[in-house]
GROMACS .gro file of C-alpha atoms in nm:
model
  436
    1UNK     CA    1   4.657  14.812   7.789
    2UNK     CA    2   4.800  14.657   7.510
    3UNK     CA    3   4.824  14.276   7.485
    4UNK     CA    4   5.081  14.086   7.351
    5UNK     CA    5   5.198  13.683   7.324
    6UNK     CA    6   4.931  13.403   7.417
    7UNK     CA    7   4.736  13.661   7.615
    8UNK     CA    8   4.704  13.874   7.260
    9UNK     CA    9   4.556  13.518   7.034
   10UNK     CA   10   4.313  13.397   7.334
   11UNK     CA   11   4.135  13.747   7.275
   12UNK     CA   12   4.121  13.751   6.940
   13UNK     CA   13   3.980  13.408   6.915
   14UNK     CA   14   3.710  13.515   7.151
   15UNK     CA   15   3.608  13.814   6.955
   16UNK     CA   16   3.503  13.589   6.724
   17UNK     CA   17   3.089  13.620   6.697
   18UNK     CA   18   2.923  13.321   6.830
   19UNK     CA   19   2.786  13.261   6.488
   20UNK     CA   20   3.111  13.133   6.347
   21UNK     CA   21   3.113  12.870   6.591
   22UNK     CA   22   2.942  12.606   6.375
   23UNK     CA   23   3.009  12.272   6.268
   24UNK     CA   24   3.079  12.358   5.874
   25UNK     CA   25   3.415  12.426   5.698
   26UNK     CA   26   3.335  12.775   5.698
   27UNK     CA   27   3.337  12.779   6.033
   28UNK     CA   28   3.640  12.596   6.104
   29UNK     CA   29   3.823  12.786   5.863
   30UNK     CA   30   3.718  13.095   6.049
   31UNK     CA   31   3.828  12.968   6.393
   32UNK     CA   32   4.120  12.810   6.262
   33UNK     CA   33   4.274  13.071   6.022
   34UNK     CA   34   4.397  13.309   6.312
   35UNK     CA   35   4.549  13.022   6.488
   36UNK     CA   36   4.707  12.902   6.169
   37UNK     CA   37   4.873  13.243   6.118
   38UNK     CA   38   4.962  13.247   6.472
   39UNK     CA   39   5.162  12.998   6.503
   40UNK     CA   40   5.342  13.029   6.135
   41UNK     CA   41   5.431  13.381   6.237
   42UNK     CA   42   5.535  13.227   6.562
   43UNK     CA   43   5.756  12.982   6.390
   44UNK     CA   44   5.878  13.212   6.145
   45UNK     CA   45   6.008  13.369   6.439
   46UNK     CA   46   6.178  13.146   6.623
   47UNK     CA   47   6.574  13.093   6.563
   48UNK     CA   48   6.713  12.842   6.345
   49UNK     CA   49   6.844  12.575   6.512
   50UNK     CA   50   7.102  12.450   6.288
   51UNK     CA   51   7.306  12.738   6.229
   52UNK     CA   52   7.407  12.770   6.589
   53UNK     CA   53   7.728  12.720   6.691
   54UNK     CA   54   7.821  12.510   7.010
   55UNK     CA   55   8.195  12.444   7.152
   56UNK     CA   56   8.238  12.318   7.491
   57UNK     CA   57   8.513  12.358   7.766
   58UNK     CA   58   8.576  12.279   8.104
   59UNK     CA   59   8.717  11.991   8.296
   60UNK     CA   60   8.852  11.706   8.134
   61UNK     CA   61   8.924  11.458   8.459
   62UNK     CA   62   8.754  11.439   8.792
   63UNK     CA   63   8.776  11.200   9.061
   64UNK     CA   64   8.542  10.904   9.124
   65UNK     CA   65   8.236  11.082   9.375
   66UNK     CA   66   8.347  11.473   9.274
   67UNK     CA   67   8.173  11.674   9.027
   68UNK     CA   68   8.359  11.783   8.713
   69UNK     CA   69   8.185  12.152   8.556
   70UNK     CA   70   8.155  12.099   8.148
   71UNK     CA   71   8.067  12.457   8.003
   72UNK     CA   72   7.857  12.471   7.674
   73UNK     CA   73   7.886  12.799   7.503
   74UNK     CA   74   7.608  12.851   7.226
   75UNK     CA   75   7.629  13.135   6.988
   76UNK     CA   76   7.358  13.247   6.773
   77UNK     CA   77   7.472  13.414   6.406
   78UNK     CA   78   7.096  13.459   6.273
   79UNK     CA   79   6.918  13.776   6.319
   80UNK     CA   80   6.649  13.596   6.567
   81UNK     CA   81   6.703  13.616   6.946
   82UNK     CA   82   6.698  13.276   7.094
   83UNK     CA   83   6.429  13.159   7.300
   84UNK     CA   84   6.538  12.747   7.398
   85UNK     CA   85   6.539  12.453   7.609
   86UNK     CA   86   6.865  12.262   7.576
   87UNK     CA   87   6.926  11.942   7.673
   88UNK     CA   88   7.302  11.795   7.729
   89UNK     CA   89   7.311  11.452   7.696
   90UNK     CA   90   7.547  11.204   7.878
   91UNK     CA   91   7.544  10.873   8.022
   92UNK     CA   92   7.333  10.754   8.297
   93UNK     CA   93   7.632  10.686   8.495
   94UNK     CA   94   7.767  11.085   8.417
   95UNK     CA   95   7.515  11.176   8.760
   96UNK     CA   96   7.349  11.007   9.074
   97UNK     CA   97   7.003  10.824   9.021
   98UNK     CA   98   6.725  11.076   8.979
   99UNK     CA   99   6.931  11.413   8.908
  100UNK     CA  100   6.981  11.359   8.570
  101UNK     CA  101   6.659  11.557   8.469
  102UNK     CA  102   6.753  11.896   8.689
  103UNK     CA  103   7.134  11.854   8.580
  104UNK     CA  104   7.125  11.834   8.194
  105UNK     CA  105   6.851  12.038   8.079
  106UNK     CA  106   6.885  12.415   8.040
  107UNK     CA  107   6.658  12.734   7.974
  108UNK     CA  108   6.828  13.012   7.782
  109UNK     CA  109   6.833  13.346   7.567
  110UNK     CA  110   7.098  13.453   7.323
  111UNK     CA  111   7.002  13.758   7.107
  112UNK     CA  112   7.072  13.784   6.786
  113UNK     CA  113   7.437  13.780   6.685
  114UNK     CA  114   7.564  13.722   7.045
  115UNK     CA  115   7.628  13.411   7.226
  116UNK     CA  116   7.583  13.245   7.613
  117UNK     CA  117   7.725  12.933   7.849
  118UNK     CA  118   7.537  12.688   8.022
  119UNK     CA  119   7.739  12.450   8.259
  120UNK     CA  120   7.630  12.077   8.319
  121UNK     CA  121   7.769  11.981   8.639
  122UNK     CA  122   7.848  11.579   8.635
  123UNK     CA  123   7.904  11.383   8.942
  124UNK     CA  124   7.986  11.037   8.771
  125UNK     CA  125   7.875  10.729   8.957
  126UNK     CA  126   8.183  10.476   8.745
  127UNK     CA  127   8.528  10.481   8.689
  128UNK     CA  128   8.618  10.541   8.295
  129UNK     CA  129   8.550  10.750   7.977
  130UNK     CA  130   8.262  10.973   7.990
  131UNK     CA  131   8.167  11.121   7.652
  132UNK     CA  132   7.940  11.350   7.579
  133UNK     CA  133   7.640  11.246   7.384
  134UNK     CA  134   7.426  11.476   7.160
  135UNK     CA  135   7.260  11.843   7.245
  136UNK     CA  136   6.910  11.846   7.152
  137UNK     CA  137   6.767  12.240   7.112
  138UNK     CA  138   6.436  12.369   7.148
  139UNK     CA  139   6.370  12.732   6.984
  140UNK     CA  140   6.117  12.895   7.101
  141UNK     CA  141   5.913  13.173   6.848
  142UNK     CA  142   5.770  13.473   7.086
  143UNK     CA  143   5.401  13.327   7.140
  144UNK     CA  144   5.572  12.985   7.238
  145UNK     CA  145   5.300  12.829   6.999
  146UNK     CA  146   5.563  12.626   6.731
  147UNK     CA  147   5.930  12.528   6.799
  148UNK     CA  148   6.225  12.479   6.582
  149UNK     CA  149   6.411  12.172   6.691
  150UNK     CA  150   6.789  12.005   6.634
  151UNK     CA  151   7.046  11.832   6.806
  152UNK     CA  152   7.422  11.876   6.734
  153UNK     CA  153   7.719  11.651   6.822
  154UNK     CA  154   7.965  11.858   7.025
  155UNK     CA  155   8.240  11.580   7.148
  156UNK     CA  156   8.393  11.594   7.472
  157UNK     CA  157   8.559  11.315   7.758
  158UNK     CA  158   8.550  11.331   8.099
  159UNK     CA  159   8.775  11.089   8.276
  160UNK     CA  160   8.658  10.980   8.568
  161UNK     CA  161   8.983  10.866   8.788
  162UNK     CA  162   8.979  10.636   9.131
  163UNK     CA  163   8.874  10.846   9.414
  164UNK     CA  164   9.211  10.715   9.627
  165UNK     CA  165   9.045  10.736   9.959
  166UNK     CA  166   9.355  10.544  10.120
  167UNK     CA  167   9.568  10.873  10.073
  168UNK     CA  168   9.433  10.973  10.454
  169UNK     CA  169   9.695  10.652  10.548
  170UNK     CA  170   9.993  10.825  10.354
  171UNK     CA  171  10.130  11.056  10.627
  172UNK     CA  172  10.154  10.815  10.886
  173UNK     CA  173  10.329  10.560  10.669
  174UNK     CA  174  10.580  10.830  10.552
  175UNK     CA  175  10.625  10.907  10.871
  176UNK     CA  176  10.744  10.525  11.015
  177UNK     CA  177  10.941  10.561  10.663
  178UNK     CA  178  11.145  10.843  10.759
  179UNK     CA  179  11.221  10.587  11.093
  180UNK     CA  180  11.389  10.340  10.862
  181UNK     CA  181  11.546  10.568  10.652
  182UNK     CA  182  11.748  10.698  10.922
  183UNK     CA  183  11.596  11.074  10.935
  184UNK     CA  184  11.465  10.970  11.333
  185UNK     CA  185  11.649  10.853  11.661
  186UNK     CA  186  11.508  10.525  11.544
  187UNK     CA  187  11.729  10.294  11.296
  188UNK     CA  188  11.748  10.009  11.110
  189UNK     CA  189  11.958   9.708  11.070
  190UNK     CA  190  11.976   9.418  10.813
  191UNK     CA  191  12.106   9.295  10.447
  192UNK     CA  192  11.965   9.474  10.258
  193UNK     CA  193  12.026   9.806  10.440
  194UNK     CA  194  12.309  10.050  10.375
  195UNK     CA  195  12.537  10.271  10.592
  196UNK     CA  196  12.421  10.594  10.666
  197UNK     CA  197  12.619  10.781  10.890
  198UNK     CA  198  12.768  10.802  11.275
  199UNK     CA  199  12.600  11.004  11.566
  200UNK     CA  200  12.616  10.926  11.942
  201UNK     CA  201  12.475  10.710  12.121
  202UNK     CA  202  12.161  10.671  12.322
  203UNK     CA  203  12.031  10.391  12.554
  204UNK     CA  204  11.852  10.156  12.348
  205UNK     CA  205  12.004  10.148  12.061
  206UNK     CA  206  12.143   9.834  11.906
  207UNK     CA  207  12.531   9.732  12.044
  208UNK     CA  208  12.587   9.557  11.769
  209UNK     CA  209  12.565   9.925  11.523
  210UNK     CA  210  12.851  10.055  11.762
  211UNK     CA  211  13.167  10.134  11.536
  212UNK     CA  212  13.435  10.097  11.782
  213UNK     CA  213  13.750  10.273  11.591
  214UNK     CA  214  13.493  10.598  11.552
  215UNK     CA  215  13.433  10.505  11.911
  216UNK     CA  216  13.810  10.503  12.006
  217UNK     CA  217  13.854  10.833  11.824
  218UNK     CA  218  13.602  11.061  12.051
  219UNK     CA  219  13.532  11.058  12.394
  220UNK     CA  220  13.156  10.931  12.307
  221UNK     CA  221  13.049  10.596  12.172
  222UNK     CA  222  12.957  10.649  11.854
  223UNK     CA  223  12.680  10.444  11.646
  224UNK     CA  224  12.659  10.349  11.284
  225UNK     CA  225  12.304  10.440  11.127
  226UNK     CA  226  12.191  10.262  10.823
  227UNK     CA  227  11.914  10.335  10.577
  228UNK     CA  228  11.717  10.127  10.341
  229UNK     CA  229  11.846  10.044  10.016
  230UNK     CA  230  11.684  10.271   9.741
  231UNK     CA  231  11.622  10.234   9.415
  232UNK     CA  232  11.464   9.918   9.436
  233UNK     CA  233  11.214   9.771   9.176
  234UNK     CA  234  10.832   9.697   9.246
  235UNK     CA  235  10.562   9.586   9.011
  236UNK     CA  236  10.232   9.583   9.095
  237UNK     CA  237  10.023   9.313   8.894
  238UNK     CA  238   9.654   9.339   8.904
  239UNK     CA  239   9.442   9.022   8.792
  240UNK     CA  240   9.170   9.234   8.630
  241UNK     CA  241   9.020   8.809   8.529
  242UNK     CA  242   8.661   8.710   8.626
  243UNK     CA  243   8.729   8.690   9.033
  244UNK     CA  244   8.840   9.084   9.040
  245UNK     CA  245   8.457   9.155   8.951
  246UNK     CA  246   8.305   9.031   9.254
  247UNK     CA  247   8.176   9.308   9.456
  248UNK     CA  248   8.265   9.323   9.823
  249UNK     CA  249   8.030   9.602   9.928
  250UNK     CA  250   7.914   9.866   9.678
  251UNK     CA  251   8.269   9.842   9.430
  252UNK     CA  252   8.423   9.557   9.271
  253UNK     CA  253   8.745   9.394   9.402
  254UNK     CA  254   8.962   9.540   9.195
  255UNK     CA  255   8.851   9.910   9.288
  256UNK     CA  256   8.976   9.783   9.667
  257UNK     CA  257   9.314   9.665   9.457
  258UNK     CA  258   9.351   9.967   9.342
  259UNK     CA  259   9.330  10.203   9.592
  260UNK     CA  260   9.576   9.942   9.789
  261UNK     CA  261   9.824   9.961   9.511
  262UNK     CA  262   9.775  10.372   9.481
  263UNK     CA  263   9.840  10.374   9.868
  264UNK     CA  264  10.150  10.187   9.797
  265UNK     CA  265  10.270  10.361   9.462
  266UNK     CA  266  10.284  10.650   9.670
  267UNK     CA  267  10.501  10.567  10.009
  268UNK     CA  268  10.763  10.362   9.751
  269UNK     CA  269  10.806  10.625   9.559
  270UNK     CA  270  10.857  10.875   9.840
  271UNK     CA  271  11.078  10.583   9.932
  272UNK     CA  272  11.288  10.637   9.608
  273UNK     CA  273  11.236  10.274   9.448
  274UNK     CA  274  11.099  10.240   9.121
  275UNK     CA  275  10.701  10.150   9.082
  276UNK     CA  276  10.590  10.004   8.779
  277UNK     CA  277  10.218   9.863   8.678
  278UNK     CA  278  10.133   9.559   8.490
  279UNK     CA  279   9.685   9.463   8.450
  280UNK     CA  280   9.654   9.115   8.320
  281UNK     CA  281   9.396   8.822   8.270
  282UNK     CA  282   9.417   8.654   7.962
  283UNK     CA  283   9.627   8.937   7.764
  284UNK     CA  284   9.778   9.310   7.901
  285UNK     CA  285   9.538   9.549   7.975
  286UNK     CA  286   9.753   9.763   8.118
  287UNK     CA  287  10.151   9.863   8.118
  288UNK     CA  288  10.344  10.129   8.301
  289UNK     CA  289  10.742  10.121   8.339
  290UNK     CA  290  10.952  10.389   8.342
  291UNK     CA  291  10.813  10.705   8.514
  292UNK     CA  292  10.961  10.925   8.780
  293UNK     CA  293  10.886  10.955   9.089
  294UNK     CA  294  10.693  11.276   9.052
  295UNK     CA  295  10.515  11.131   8.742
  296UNK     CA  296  10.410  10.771   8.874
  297UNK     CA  297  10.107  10.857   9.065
  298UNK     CA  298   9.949  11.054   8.794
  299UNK     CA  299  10.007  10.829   8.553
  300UNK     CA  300   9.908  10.521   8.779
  301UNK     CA  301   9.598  10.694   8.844
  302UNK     CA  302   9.528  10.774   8.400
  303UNK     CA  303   9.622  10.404   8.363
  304UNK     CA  304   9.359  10.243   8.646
  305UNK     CA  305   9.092  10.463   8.512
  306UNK     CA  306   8.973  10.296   8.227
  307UNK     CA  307   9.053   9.930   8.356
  308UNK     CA  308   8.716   9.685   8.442
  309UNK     CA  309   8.722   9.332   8.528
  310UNK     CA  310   8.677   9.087   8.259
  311UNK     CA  311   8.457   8.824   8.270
  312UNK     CA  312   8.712   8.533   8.156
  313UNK     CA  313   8.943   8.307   8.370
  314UNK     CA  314   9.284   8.442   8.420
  315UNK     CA  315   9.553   8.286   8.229
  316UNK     CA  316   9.829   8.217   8.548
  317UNK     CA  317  10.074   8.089   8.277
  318UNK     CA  318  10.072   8.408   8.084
  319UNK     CA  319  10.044   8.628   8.371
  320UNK     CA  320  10.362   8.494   8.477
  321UNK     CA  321  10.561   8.490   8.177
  322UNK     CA  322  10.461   8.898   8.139
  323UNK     CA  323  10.571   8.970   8.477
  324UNK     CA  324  10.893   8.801   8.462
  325UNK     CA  325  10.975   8.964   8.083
  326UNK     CA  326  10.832   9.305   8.318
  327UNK     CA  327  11.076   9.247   8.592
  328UNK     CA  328  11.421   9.110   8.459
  329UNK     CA  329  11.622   9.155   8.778
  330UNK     CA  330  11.504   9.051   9.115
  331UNK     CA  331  11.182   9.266   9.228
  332UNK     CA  332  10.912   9.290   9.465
  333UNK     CA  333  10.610   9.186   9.284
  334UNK     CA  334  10.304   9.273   9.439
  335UNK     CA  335  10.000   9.088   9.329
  336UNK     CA  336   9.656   9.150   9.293
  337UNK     CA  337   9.420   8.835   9.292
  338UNK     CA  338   9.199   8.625   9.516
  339UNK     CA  339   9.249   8.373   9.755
  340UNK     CA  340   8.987   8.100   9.637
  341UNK     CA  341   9.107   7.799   9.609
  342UNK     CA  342   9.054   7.699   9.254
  343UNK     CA  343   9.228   7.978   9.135
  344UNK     CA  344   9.515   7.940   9.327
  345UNK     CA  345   9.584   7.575   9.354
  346UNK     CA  346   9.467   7.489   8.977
  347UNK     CA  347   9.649   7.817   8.857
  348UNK     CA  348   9.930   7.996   9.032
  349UNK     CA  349  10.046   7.766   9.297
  350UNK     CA  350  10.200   7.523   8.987
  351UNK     CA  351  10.399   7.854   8.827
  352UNK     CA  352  10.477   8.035   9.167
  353UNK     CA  353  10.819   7.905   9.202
  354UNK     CA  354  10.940   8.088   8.860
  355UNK     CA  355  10.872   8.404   9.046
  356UNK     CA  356  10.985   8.310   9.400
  357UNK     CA  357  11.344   8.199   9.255
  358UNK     CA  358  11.363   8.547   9.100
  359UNK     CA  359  11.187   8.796   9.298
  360UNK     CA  360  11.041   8.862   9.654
  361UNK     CA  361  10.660   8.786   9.627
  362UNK     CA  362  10.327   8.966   9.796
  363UNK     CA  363   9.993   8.854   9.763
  364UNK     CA  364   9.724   9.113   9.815
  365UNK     CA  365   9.355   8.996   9.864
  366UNK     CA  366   9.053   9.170   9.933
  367UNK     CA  367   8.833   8.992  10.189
  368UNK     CA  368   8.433   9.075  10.249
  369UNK     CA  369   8.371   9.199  10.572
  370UNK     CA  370   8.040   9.023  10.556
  371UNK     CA  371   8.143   8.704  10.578
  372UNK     CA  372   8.291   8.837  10.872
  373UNK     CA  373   7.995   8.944  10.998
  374UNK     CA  374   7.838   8.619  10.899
  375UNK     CA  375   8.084   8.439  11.108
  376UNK     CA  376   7.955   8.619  11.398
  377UNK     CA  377   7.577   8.574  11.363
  378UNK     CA  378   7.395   8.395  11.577
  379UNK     CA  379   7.020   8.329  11.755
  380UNK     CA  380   6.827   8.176  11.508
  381UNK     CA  381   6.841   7.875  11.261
  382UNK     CA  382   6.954   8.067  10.956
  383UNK     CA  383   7.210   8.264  11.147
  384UNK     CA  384   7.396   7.926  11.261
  385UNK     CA  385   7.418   7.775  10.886
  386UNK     CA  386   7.506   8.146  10.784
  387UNK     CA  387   7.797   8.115  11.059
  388UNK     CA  388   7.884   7.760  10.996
  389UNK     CA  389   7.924   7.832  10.634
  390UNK     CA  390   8.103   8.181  10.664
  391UNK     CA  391   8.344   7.957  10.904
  392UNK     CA  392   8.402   7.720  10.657
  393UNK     CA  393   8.455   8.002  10.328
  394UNK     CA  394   8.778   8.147  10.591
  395UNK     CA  395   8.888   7.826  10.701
  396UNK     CA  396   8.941   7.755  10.302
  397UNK     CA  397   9.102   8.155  10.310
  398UNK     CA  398   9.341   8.026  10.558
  399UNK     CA  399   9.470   7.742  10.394
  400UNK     CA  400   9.526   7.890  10.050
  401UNK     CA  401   9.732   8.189  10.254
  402UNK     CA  402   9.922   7.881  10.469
  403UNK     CA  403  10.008   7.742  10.111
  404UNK     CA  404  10.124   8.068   9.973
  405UNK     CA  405  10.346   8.142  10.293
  406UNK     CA  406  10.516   7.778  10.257
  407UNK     CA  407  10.610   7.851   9.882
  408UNK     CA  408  10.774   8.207  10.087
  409UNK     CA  409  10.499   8.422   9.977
  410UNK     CA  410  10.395   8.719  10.202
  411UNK     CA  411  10.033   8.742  10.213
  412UNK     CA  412   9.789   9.013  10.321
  413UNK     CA  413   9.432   8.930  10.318
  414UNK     CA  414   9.220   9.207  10.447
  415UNK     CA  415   8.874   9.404  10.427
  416UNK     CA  416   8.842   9.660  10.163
  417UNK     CA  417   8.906   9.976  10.421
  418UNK     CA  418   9.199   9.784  10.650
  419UNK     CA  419   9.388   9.638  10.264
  420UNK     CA  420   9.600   9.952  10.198
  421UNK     CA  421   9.743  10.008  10.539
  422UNK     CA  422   9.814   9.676  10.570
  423UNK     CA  423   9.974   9.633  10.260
  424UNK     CA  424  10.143   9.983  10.341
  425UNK     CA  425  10.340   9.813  10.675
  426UNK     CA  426  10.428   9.476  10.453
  427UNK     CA  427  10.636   9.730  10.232
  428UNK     CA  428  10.787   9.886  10.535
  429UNK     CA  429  10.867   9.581  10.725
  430UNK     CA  430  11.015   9.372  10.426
  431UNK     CA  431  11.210   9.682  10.443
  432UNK     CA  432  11.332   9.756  10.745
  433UNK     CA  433  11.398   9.349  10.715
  434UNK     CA  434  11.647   9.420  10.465
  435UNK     CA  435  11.451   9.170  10.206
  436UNK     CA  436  11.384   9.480   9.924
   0.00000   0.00000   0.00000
């Protein structure tokens, strides 16, 4: 039986007599000179590296904890079939700790004049750009003795979007929306609401909706239903400064923020009023105005992706200023920030009555649940001064929140999980209050 590869070179280097096997050149020469031809025919062999051809296609977007498929197709032009380990390079944050290794590397044949697709399945750990770094290629000649080896730059992004995890909360709140709007045996009264229409009515409803002539007209007492006000104006403002990048559990603040403000985004629009986005700290980071209702999520969603806290103090002043010259007529501003009380009392609290006087005013915190849990602790001498001084850090909360309220700021301060429904039923009752 004939043998071929590796198995072929081990046997002829042990045909060699014994009496070659000595220390002088001759010797060497004699052992060596096979090998040497070996592995030039080997490399002779092997494909060229450089005049492959590499395009890539796939997805472009995937949401923060999915996976997102990137195909490489490699072709081969030369008259050598490919024999290669590739390796796709991307940011450590591109996969989960430790499956970097099995995800990006590759083992695979492309005969001569043909070509072949690897995929590199991402599962990016970070919100943002991902872009592809370089493919480094290994050819392989038939003995596997000498390799031919490159790397080629073969661009390509995948956006990595906010995963939006509040979306379970958005049928629920759609449904208490249909309530207020009128679509239910449940209906709404106050200023800012507008007539609807007549039916009959039931026991319960409010005497004071009772339209007497309509009334006088049938033989049933007929009822006046009234519906929010559409077409209203919100802008949500996220403080992307130095407090937003405090983690509360395994994200930073302002990932909380955002899903809140996606959770939001979504019921007003449903609602029909008009959602824009404004991401501030010391200059815009971010500006939205203007998109439709079946456009503002998507874009909401493109604009958050690439946004990260900065480490710098937010400017309160300037933050201001760009959300009144966002929001010329009276809104409801929806803002993003802390509740500590430097920031507040040393920055907005002095420039919070130029947006009360104008527009209706929600503050939007993210609390940690451990201090809550901190609060709680007791049994041993650490757990007290943990308690004591978890008391103290909502106590402080508290007051800031009291301060806000008496300037007529609503204020929801809640853990990263319980901040979008809660923010969800602030919208719907300043609605159904007639204050949008």
């Amino acid at each position: 039986m004939a043998l071929t590869g590796r198995a072929a070179l081990i046997a002829a280097l042990a045909s060699v007599p014994v009496g070659v096997w000595d220390p002088s050149w001759t010797g060497i020469l004699a052992v060596n000179a096979p090998l040497a031809v070996a592995c030039a025919c080997d490399f002779a062999l092997a494909a060229p590296v450089r005049r492959l051809g590499l395009t890539r296609s796939g997805d472009a977007s995937a949401r923060l904890g999915e996976t997102a498929d990137v195909t490489l197709t490699v072709s081969n032009p030369s008259g050598r079939p490919l024999r290669a380990r590739l390796r796709d390079a991307w940011p450590p944050s591109s996969w989960q700790p430790g499956t970097e290794t099995a995800a990006s590397r590759h083992s695979l044949t492309v005969p001569a004049g043909e070509r072949r697709r690897v995929t590199t399945r991402l599962r990016p750990t970070r919100r943002g750009d991902r872009h592809a770094d370089r493919v480094t290629i290994r050819s392989y000649g038939p003995l596997g003795l000498l390799t031919r080896q490159g790397t080629h730059r073969v661009p390509w992004t995948v956006r990595v979007l906010p995963p939006f995890t509040s979306r379970k909360h958005l049928p629920s709140k759609l449904s208490r929306l249909r309530e207020l709007d009128g679509r239910t045996s449940v209906l709404t009264r106050g200023e800012g609401t507008e007539f609807d229409s007549l039916r009959e009515y039931v026991p319960g409803d409010d005497t004071r909706s009772i339209d007497w002539r309509a009334t006088a007209r049938h033989s049933t007492v007929a009822v006046r239903t009234w519906r929010p006000e559409r077409d209203r104006h919100i802008l949500l403002v996220l403080d992307t400064g130095r407090t937003s990048a405090g983690r509360v559990g395994d994200a930073p603040r302002l990932d909380a923020a955002m899903d809140a403000a996606l959770l939001l985004a979504a019921l007003a629009s449903r609602a029909g009023d008009r959602v824009d986005l404004l991401a501030y700290d010391r200059r815009v980071r971010a500006l939205l105005q203007g998109r439709t209702a079946g456009d503002v999520l998507p874009s909401l969603v493109n604009a958050m992706a690439t946004l990260e806290p900065e480490l710098v103090e937010t400017d309160a002043r300037g933050l201001t200023a760009t959300t009144l010259r966002s929001a010329p007529r009276p809104s409801l501003v929806v803002l993003f920030t802390t509740l500590d009380a430097a920031p507040i009392e040393e920055g907005l609290l002095p420039v919070l009555p130029q947006l009360t006087q104008r527009h209706t005013v929600l503050v939007a915190s993210v609390a940690d649940p451990h201090v809550s849990r901190m609060a709680q602790a007791r049994g041993h001498t650490d757990a007290v001064y943990e308690a004591a001084a978890a008391a103290q850090a909502q106590s402080e909360r508290r007051h800031i929140a009291d301060q806000l309220r008496r300037h007529g700021v609503t204020v929801v301060d809640a853990a990263p999980d319980e901040l979008p429904p809660a923010l969800a039923d602030a919208y719907l009752e300043l609605k159904a209050a007639g204050r949008l």
